Short mmCIF file of C-alpha atoms and ligand atoms in Angstrom, two decimals:
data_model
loop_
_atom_site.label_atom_id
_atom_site.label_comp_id
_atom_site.label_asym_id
_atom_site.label_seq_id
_atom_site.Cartn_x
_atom_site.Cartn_y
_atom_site.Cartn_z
CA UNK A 133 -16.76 -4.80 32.91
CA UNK A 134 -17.35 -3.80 29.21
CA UNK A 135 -14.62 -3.98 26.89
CA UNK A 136 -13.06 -0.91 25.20
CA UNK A 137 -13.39 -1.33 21.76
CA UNK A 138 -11.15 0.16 18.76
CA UNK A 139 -11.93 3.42 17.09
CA UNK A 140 -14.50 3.30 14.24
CA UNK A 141 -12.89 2.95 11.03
CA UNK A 142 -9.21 1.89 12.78
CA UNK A 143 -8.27 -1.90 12.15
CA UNK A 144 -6.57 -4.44 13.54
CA UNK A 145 -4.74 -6.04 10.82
CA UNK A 146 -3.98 -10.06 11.73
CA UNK A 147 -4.24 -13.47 10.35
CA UNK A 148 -4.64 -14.10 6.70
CA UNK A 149 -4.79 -10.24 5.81
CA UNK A 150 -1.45 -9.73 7.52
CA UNK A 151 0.15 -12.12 6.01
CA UNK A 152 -0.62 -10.70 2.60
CA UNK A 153 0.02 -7.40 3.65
CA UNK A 154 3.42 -8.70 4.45
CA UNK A 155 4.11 -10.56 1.13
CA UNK A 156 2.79 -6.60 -0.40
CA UNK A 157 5.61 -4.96 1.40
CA UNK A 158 8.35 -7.85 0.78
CA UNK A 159 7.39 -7.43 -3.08
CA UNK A 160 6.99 -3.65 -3.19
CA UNK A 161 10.23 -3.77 -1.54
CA UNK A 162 12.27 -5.82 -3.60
CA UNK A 163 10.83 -3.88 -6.89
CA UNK A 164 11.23 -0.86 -6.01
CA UNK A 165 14.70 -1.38 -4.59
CA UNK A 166 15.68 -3.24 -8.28
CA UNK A 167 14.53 0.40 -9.77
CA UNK A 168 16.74 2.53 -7.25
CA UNK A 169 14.02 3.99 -4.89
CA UNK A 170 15.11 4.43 -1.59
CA UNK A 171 13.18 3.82 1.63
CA UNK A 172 11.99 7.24 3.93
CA UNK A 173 10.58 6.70 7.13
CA UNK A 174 8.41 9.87 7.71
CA UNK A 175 6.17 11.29 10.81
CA UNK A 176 2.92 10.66 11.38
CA UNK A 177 2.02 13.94 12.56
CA UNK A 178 2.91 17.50 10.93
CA UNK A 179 2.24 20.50 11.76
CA UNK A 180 -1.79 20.97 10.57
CA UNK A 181 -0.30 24.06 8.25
CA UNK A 182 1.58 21.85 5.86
CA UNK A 183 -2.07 19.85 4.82
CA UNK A 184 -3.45 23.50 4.29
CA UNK A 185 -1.03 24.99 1.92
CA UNK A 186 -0.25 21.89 -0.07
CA UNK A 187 -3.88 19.49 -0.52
CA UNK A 188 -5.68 22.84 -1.01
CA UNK A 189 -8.58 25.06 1.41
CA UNK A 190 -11.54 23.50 -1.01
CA UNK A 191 -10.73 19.76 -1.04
CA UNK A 192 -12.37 17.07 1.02
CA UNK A 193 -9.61 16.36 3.27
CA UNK A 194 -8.96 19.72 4.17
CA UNK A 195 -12.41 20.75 4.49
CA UNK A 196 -13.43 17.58 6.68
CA UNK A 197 -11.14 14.82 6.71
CA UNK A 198 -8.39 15.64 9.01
CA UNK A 199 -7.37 14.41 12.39
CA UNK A 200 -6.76 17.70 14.19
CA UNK A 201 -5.70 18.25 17.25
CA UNK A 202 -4.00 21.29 19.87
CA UNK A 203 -0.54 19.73 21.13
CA UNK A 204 0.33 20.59 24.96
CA UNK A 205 2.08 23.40 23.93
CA UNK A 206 -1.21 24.90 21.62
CA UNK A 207 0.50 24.10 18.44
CA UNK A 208 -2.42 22.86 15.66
CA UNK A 209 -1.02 19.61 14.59
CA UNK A 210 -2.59 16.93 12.08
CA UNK A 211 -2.12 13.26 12.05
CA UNK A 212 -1.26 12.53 8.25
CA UNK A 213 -4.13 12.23 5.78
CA UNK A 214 -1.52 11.51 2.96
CA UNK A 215 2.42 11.41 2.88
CA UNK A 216 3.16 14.07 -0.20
CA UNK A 217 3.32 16.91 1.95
CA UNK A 218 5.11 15.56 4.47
CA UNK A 219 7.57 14.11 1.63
CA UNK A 220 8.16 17.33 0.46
CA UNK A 221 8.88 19.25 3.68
CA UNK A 222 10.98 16.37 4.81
CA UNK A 223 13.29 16.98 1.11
CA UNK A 224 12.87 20.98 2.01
CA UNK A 225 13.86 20.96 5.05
CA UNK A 226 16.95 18.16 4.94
CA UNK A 227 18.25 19.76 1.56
CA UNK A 228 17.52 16.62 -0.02
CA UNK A 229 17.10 18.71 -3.04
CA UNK A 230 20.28 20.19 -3.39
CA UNK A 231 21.55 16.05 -3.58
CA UNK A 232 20.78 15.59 -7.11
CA UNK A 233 17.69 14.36 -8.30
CA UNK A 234 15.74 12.09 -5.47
CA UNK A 235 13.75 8.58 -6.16
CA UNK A 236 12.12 7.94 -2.57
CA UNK A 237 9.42 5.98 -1.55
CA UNK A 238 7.46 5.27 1.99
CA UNK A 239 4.62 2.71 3.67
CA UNK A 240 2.75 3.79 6.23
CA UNK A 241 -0.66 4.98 8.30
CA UNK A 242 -2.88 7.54 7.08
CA UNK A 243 -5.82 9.21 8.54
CA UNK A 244 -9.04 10.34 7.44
CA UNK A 245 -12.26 11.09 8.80
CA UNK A 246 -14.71 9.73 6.17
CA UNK A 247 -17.46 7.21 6.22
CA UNK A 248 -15.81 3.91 6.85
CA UNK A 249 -17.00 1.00 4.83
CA UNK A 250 -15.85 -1.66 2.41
CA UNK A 251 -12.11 -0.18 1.56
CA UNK A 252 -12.61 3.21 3.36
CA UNK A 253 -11.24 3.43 6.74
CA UNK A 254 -10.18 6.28 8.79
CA UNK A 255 -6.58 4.55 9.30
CA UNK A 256 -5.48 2.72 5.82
CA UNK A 257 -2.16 2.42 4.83
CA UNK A 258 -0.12 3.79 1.91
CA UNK A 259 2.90 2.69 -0.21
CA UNK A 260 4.11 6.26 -1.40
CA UNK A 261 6.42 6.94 -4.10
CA UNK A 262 7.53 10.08 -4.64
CA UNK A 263 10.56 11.88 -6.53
CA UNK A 264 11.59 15.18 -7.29
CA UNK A 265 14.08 16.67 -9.86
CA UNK A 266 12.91 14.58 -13.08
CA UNK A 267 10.90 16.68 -15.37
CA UNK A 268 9.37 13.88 -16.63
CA UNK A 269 7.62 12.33 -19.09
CA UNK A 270 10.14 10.11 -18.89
CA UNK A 271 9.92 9.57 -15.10
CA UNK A 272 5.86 9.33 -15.39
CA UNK A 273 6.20 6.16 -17.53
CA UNK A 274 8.70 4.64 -15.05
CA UNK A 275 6.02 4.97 -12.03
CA UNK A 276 3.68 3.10 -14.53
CA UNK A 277 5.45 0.43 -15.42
CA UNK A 278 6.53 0.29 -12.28
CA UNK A 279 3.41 -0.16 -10.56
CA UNK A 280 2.13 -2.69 -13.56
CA UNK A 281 5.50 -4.44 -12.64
CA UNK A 282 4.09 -5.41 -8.73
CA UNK A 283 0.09 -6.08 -9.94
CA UNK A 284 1.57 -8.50 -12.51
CA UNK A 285 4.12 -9.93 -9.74
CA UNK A 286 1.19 -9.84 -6.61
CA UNK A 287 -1.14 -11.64 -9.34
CA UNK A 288 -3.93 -9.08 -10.01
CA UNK A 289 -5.20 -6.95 -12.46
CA UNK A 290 -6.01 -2.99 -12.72
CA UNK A 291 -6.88 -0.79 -15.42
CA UNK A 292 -4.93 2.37 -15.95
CA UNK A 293 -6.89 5.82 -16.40
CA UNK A 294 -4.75 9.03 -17.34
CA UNK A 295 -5.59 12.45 -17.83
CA UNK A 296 -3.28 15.69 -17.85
CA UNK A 297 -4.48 18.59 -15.78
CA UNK A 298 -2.20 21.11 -17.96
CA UNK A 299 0.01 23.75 -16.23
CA UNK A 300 -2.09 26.16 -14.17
CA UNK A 301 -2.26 29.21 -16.45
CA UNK A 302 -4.01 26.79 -18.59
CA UNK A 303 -6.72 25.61 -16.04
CA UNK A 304 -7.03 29.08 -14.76
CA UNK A 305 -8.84 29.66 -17.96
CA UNK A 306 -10.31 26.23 -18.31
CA UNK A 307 -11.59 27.22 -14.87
CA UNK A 308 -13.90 30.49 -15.98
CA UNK A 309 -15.19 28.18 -18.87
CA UNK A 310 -15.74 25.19 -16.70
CA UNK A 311 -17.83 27.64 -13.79
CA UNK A 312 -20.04 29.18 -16.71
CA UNK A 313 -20.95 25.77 -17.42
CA UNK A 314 -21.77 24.72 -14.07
CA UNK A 315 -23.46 28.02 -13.14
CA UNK A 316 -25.80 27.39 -15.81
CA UNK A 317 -26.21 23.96 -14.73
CA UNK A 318 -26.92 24.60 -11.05
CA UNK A 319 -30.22 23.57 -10.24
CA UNK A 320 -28.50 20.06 -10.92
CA UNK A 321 -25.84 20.53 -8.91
CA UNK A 322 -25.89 18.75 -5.23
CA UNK A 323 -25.16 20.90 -2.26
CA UNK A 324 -21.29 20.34 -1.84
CA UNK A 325 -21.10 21.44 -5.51
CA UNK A 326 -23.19 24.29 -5.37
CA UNK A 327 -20.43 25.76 -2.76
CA UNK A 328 -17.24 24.39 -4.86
CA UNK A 329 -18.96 26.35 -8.09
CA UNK A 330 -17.02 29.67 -7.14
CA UNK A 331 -14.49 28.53 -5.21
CA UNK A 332 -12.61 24.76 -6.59
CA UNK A 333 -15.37 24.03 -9.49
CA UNK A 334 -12.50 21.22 -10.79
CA UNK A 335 -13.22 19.04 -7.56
CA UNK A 336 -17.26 19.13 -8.96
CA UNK A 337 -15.39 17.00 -11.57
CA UNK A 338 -14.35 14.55 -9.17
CA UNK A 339 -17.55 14.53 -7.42
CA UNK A 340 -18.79 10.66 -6.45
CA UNK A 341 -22.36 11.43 -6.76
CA UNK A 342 -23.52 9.24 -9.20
CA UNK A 343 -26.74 12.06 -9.77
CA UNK A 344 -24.46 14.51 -11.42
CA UNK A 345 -22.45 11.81 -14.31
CA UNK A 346 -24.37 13.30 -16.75
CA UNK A 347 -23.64 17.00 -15.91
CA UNK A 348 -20.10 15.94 -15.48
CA UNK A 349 -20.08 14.11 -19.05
CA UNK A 350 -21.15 17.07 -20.76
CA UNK A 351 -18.60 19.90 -19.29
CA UNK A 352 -15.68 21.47 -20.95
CA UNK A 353 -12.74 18.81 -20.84
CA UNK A 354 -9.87 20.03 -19.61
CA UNK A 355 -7.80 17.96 -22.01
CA UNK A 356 -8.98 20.79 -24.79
CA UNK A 357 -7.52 23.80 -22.82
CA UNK A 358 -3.66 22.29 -22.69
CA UNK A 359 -1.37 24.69 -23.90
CA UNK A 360 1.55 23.42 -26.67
CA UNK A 361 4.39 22.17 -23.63
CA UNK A 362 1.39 20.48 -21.90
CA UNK A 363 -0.59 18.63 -24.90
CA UNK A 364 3.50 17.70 -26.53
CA UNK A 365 4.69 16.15 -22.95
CA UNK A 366 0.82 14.10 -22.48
CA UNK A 367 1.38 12.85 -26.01
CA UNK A 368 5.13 11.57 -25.50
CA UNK A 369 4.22 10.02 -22.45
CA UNK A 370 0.90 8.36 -24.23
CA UNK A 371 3.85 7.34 -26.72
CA UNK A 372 6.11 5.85 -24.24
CA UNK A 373 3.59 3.70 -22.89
CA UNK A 374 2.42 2.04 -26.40
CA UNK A 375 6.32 1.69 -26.76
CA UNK A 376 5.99 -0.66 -23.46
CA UNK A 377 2.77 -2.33 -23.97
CA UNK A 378 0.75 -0.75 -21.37
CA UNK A 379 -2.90 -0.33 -22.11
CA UNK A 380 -4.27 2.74 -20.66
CA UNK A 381 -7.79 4.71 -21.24
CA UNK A 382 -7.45 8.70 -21.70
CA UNK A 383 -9.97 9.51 -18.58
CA UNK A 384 -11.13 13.41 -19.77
CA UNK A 385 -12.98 13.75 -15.85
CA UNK A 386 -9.84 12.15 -14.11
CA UNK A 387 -8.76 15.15 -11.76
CA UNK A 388 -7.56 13.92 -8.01
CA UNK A 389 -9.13 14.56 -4.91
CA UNK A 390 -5.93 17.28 -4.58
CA UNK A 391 -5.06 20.73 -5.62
CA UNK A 392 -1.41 20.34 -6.15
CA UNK A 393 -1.77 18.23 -9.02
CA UNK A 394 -0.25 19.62 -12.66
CA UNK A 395 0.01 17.84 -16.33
CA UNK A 396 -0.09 13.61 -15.95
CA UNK A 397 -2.61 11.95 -13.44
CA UNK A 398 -3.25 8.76 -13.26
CA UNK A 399 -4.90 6.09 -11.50
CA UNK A 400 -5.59 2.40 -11.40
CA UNK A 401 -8.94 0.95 -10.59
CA UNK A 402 -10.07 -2.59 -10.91
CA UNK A 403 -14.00 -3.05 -10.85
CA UNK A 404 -14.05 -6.32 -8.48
CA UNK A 405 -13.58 -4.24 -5.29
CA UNK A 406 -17.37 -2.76 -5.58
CA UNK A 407 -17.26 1.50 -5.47
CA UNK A 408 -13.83 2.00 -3.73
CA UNK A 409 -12.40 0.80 -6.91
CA UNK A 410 -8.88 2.77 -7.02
CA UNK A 411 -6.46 1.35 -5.78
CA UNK A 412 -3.34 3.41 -6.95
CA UNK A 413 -3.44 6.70 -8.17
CA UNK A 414 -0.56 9.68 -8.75
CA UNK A 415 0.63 12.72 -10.86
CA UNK A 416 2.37 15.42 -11.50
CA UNK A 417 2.96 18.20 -8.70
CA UNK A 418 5.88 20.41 -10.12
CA UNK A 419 4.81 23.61 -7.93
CA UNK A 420 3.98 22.00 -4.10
CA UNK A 421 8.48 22.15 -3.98
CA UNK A 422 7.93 26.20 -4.75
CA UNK A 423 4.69 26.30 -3.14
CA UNK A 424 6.26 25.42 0.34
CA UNK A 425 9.25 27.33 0.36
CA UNK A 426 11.30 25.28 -1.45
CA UNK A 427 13.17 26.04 -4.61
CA UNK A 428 11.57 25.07 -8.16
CA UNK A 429 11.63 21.37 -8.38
CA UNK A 430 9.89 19.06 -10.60
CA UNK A 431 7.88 16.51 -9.29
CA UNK A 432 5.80 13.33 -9.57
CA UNK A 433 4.21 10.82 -7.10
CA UNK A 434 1.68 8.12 -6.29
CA UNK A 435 0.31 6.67 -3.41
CA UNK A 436 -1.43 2.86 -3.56
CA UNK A 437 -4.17 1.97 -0.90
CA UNK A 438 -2.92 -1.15 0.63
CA UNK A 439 -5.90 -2.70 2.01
CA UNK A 440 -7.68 -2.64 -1.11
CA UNK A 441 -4.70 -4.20 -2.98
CA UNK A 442 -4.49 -7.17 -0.68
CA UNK A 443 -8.24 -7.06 -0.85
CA UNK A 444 -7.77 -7.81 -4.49
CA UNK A 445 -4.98 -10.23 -3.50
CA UNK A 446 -7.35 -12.41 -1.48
CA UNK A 447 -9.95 -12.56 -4.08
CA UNK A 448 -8.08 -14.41 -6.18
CA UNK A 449 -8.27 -17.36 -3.56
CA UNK A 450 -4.72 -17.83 -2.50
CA UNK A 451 -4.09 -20.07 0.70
CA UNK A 452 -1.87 -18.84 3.25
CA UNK A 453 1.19 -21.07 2.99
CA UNK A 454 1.84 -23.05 6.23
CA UNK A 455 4.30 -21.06 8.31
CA UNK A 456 5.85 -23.91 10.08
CA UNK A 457 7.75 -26.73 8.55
CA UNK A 458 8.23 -28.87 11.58
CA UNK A 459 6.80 -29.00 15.03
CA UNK A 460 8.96 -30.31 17.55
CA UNK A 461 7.52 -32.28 20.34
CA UNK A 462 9.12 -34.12 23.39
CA UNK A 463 7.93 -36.28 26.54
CA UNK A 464 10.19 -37.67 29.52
CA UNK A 465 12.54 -35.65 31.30
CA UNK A 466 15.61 -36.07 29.65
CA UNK A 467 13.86 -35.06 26.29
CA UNK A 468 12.59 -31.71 27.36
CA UNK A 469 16.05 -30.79 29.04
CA UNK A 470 17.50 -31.74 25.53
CA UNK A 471 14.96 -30.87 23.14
CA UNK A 472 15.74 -26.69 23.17
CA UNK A 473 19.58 -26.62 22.81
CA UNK A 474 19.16 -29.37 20.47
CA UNK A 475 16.82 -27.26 18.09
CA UNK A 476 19.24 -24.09 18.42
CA UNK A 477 21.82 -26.49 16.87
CA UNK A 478 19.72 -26.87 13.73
CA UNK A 479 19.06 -23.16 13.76
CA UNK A 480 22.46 -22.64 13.46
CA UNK A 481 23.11 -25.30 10.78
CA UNK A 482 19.45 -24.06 8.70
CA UNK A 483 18.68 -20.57 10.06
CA UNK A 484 15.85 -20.42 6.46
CA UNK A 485 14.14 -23.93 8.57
CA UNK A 486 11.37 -23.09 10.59
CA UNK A 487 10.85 -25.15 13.51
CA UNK A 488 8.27 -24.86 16.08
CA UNK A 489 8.68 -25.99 19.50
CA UNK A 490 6.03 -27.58 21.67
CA UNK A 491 5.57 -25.93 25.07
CA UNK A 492 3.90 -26.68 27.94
CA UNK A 493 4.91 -30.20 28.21
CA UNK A 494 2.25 -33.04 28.54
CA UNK A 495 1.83 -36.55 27.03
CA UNK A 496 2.68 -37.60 23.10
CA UNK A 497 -1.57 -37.38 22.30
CA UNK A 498 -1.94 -34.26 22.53
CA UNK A 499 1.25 -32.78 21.50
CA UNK A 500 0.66 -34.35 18.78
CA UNK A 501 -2.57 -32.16 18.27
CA UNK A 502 -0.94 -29.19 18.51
CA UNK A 503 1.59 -30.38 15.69
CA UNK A 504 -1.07 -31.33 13.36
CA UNK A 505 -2.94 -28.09 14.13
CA UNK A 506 0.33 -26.08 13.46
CA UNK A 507 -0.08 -26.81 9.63
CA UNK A 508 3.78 -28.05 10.02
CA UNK A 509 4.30 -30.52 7.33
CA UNK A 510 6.53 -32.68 10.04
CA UNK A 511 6.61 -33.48 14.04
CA UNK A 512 9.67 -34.40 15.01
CA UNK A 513 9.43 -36.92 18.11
CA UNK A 514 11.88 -37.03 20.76
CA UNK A 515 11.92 -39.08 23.87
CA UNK A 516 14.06 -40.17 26.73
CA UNK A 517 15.30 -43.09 24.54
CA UNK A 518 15.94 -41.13 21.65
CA UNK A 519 17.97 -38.98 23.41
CA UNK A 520 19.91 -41.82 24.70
CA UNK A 521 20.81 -42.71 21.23
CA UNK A 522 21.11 -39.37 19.81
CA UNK A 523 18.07 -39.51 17.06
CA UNK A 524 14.68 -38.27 16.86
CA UNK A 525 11.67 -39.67 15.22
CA UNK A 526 9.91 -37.90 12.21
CA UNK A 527 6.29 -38.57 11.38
CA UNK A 528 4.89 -37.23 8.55
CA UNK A 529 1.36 -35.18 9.14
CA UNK A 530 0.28 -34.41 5.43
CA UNK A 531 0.82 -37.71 3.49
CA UNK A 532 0.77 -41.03 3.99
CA UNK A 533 4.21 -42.54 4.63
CA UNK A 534 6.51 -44.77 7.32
CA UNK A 535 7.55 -42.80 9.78
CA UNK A 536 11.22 -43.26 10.24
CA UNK A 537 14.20 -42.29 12.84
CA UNK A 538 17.03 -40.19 12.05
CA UNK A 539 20.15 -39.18 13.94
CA UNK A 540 20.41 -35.44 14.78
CA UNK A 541 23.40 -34.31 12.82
CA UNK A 542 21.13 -35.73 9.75
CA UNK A 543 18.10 -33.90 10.60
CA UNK A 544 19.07 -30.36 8.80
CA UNK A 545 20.09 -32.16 5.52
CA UNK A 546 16.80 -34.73 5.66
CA UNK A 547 14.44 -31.73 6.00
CA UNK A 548 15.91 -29.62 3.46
CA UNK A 549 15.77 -32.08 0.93
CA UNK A 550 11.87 -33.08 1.88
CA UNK A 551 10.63 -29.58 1.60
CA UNK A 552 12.28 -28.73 -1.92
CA UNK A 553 10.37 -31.80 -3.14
CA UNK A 554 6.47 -30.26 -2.12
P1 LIG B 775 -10.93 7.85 -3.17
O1 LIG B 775 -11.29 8.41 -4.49
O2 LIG B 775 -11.12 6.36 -3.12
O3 LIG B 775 -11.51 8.58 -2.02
P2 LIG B 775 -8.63 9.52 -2.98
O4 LIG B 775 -8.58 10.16 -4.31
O5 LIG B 775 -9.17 10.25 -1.82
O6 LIG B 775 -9.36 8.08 -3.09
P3 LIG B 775 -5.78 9.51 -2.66
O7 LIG B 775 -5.72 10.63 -1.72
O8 LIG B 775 -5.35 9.70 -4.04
O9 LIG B 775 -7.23 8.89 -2.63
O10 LIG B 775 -5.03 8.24 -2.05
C1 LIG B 775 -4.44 7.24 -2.84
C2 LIG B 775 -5.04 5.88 -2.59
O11 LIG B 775 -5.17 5.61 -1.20
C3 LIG B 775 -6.46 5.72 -3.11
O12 LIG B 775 -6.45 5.44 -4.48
C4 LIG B 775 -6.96 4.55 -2.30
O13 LIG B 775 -6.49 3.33 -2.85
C5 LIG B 775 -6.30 4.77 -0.97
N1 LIG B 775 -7.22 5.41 -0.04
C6 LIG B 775 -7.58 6.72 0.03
N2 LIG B 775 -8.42 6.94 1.05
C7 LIG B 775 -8.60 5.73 1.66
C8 LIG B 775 -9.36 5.29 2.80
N3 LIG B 775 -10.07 6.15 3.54
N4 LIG B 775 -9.31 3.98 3.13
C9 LIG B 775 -8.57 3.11 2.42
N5 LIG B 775 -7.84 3.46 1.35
C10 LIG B 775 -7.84 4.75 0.97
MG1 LIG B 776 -11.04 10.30 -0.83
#
């Protein structure tokens, strides 16, 4: 009978990637714990009106992206194409708001119908961070260095871009000036941006078709239409980064794939992943709190694409540390009555020890396979003798050396001190 497969563009994540994946979350964890961001678990689905009013009618995702479906009942709902929304109606509707200022953060699915390829899936996953009541630029620095903080720790490098969009009675007028440019430019626009010219000519900006980077290059910047509060907060925050030593390139075309964006955006790309090149990228959203019914909150995010960060991870040829340190094997009958209670012992003495038990029985030979194909540094050898005298054996499967015999209550302490000494 054929085999049903997965759905195009969903992964299974195992093996060498999930392991990385894991050490991603323990280390995005940890950091953003040691700043004081605290961990939301979110839904995947929401109702399909929240992704409407909040990433904008006129963006990609909106406009063909989502995952939409009719629940039982006929409600439209919308598996999650990004976790901002959701973030905010979660703060709305719980009164986080009225809590003091909130530092949150989430990891997690999202969907999107594009064109899967090379670090463009339909499910990906997303660390989120998102907080709301800090009118920044303060705040904007500390999700930079924050996020410079985990590539240095993870081992990889990224470049930062930055823009500011401005408030948005500034782009409304940076708008006109930026559709009388493309109007008169529209023989050379391609289709998609032919419609966007009236309606969102900003996402033309962010258009991926490499046919129009000169057009692009030549339009109004955006960065010339700031008003006073909006060109005085970019410039602090430009001056809070040189105070911290983070290198960053002013990026005049850098507009997000979103409408709710306002002043700082940002991202960080790294060239070594081929086109889908960002990997993290955020800003300022200080009216989506307003926007959905909530009451006047400022507010700044980011969202990292996971699989291309441990994509970047794995490039810079790290081995997968062996996940065993001994492999436990026994033969007779006595020994395999013994050998499970005795292991639990050591897991109580050494819970951070990780043995692996054979099972399945059969002779020494090819238990012994299994141990050295366990990448366990040690087998531990117990027979029906050995248990008569209370010790086990201990061969050593990476290096050359004796093996010896040791009774049980000095397993624990033995192993320890071997594996501190790799
Ligand atoms: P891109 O420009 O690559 O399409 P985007 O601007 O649509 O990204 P955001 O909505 O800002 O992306 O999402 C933040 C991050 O999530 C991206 O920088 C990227 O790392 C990751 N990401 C977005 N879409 C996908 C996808 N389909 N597959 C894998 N990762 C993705
Ligand atoms: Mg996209």
């Amino acid at each position: 009978m054929a085999s049903v497969t997965a759905v195009r563009g969903m992964n299974d994540i195992a093996g060498e990637q999930s392991y990385w994946f894991d050490q991603l979350e323990l280390q995005a964890r940890a950091l953003l714990a040691s700043y004081g961001y605290q961990h939301v678990r979110l839904p995947v689905v929401e109702k399909t009106e929240l992704f409407c009013r909040s990433i904008g009618e006129v963006t990609d995702i909106v406009e063909k992206e989502m995952y939409t479906f009719a629940d039982r009942n006929g409600d439209s709902l919308t598996l999650r194409p990004e976790g901002t929304a959701g973030c905010v109606r979660a703060a709305i509707e719980n009164s986080w708001l009225n809590m003091g200022a909130q530092k949150l953060y989430y990891m997690g699915p999202m969907f999107r119908h594009e064109r899967p390829q090379k670090g463009r899936y339909r499910q990906f996953y997303q660390l989120g961070v998102e907080t709301y009541g800090f009118a920044g630029p303060d705040i904007d620095a500390e999700l930079i260095l924050m996020t410079a903080r985990l590539w240095k720790q993870l081992g990889i490098q990224a470049r930062l871009l930055i823009n500011s969009l401005g408030s948005a009675e500034s782009r409304a007028t940076y708008k006109e000036a930026l559709t009388n440019y493309f109007a008169a430019h529209y023989e050379l626009l391609d289709e998609d941006s032919q419609k966007r010219l009236y309606r969102n000519p900003l996402r033309i900006l962010d258009s991926k078709n490499p046919a129009l980077a000169d057009c692009i290059a030549g339009a109004p910047k955006l960065i010339d239409w700031l008003d006073e509060a909006s060109q005085q907060s970019f410039n602090r925050l430009l001056a809070l980064l040189d105070a911290s030593g983070i290198a960053y390139e002013v990026s005049p075309t850098l507009v997000r794939g979103l409408d709710y964006y306002n002043d700082t955006v940002f991202e960080w790309v790294t060239d070594a992943l081929g086109s889908q090149g960002t990997i993290c990228a955020g800003g300022r959203y200080d009216g989506l709190v307003t926007q959905l019914g909530g009451k006047a909150t400022p507010a700044i995010g980011f969202a990292m694409g996971m699989e291309r960060v441990v994509a970047l991870m794995q490039l810079t040829e790290r081995t997968q540390p062996s996940s065993v340190d001994a492999y436990v094997i026994a033969a007779g009958d006595e020994a395999q009555l013994k050998v499970q209670p005795l292991v639990e012992t050591w897991r109580d003495q050494s819970p951070q020890l990780r043995f692996m038990v054979h099972h399945g029985g059969g002779n020494f030979k090819s238990q012994f396979k299994k141990a050295d194909k366990s990448g366990a540094r040690f087998a531990l050898v117990l027979g029906d003798d050995e248990v008569a005298k209370q010790q086990i054996g201990i061969k050593f499967l990476r290096e050359e050396s004796e093996q010896l015999t040791l009774a049980w209550t000095e397993v624990t302490a033995w192993l320890q001190s071997a594996l501190v000494t790799e």
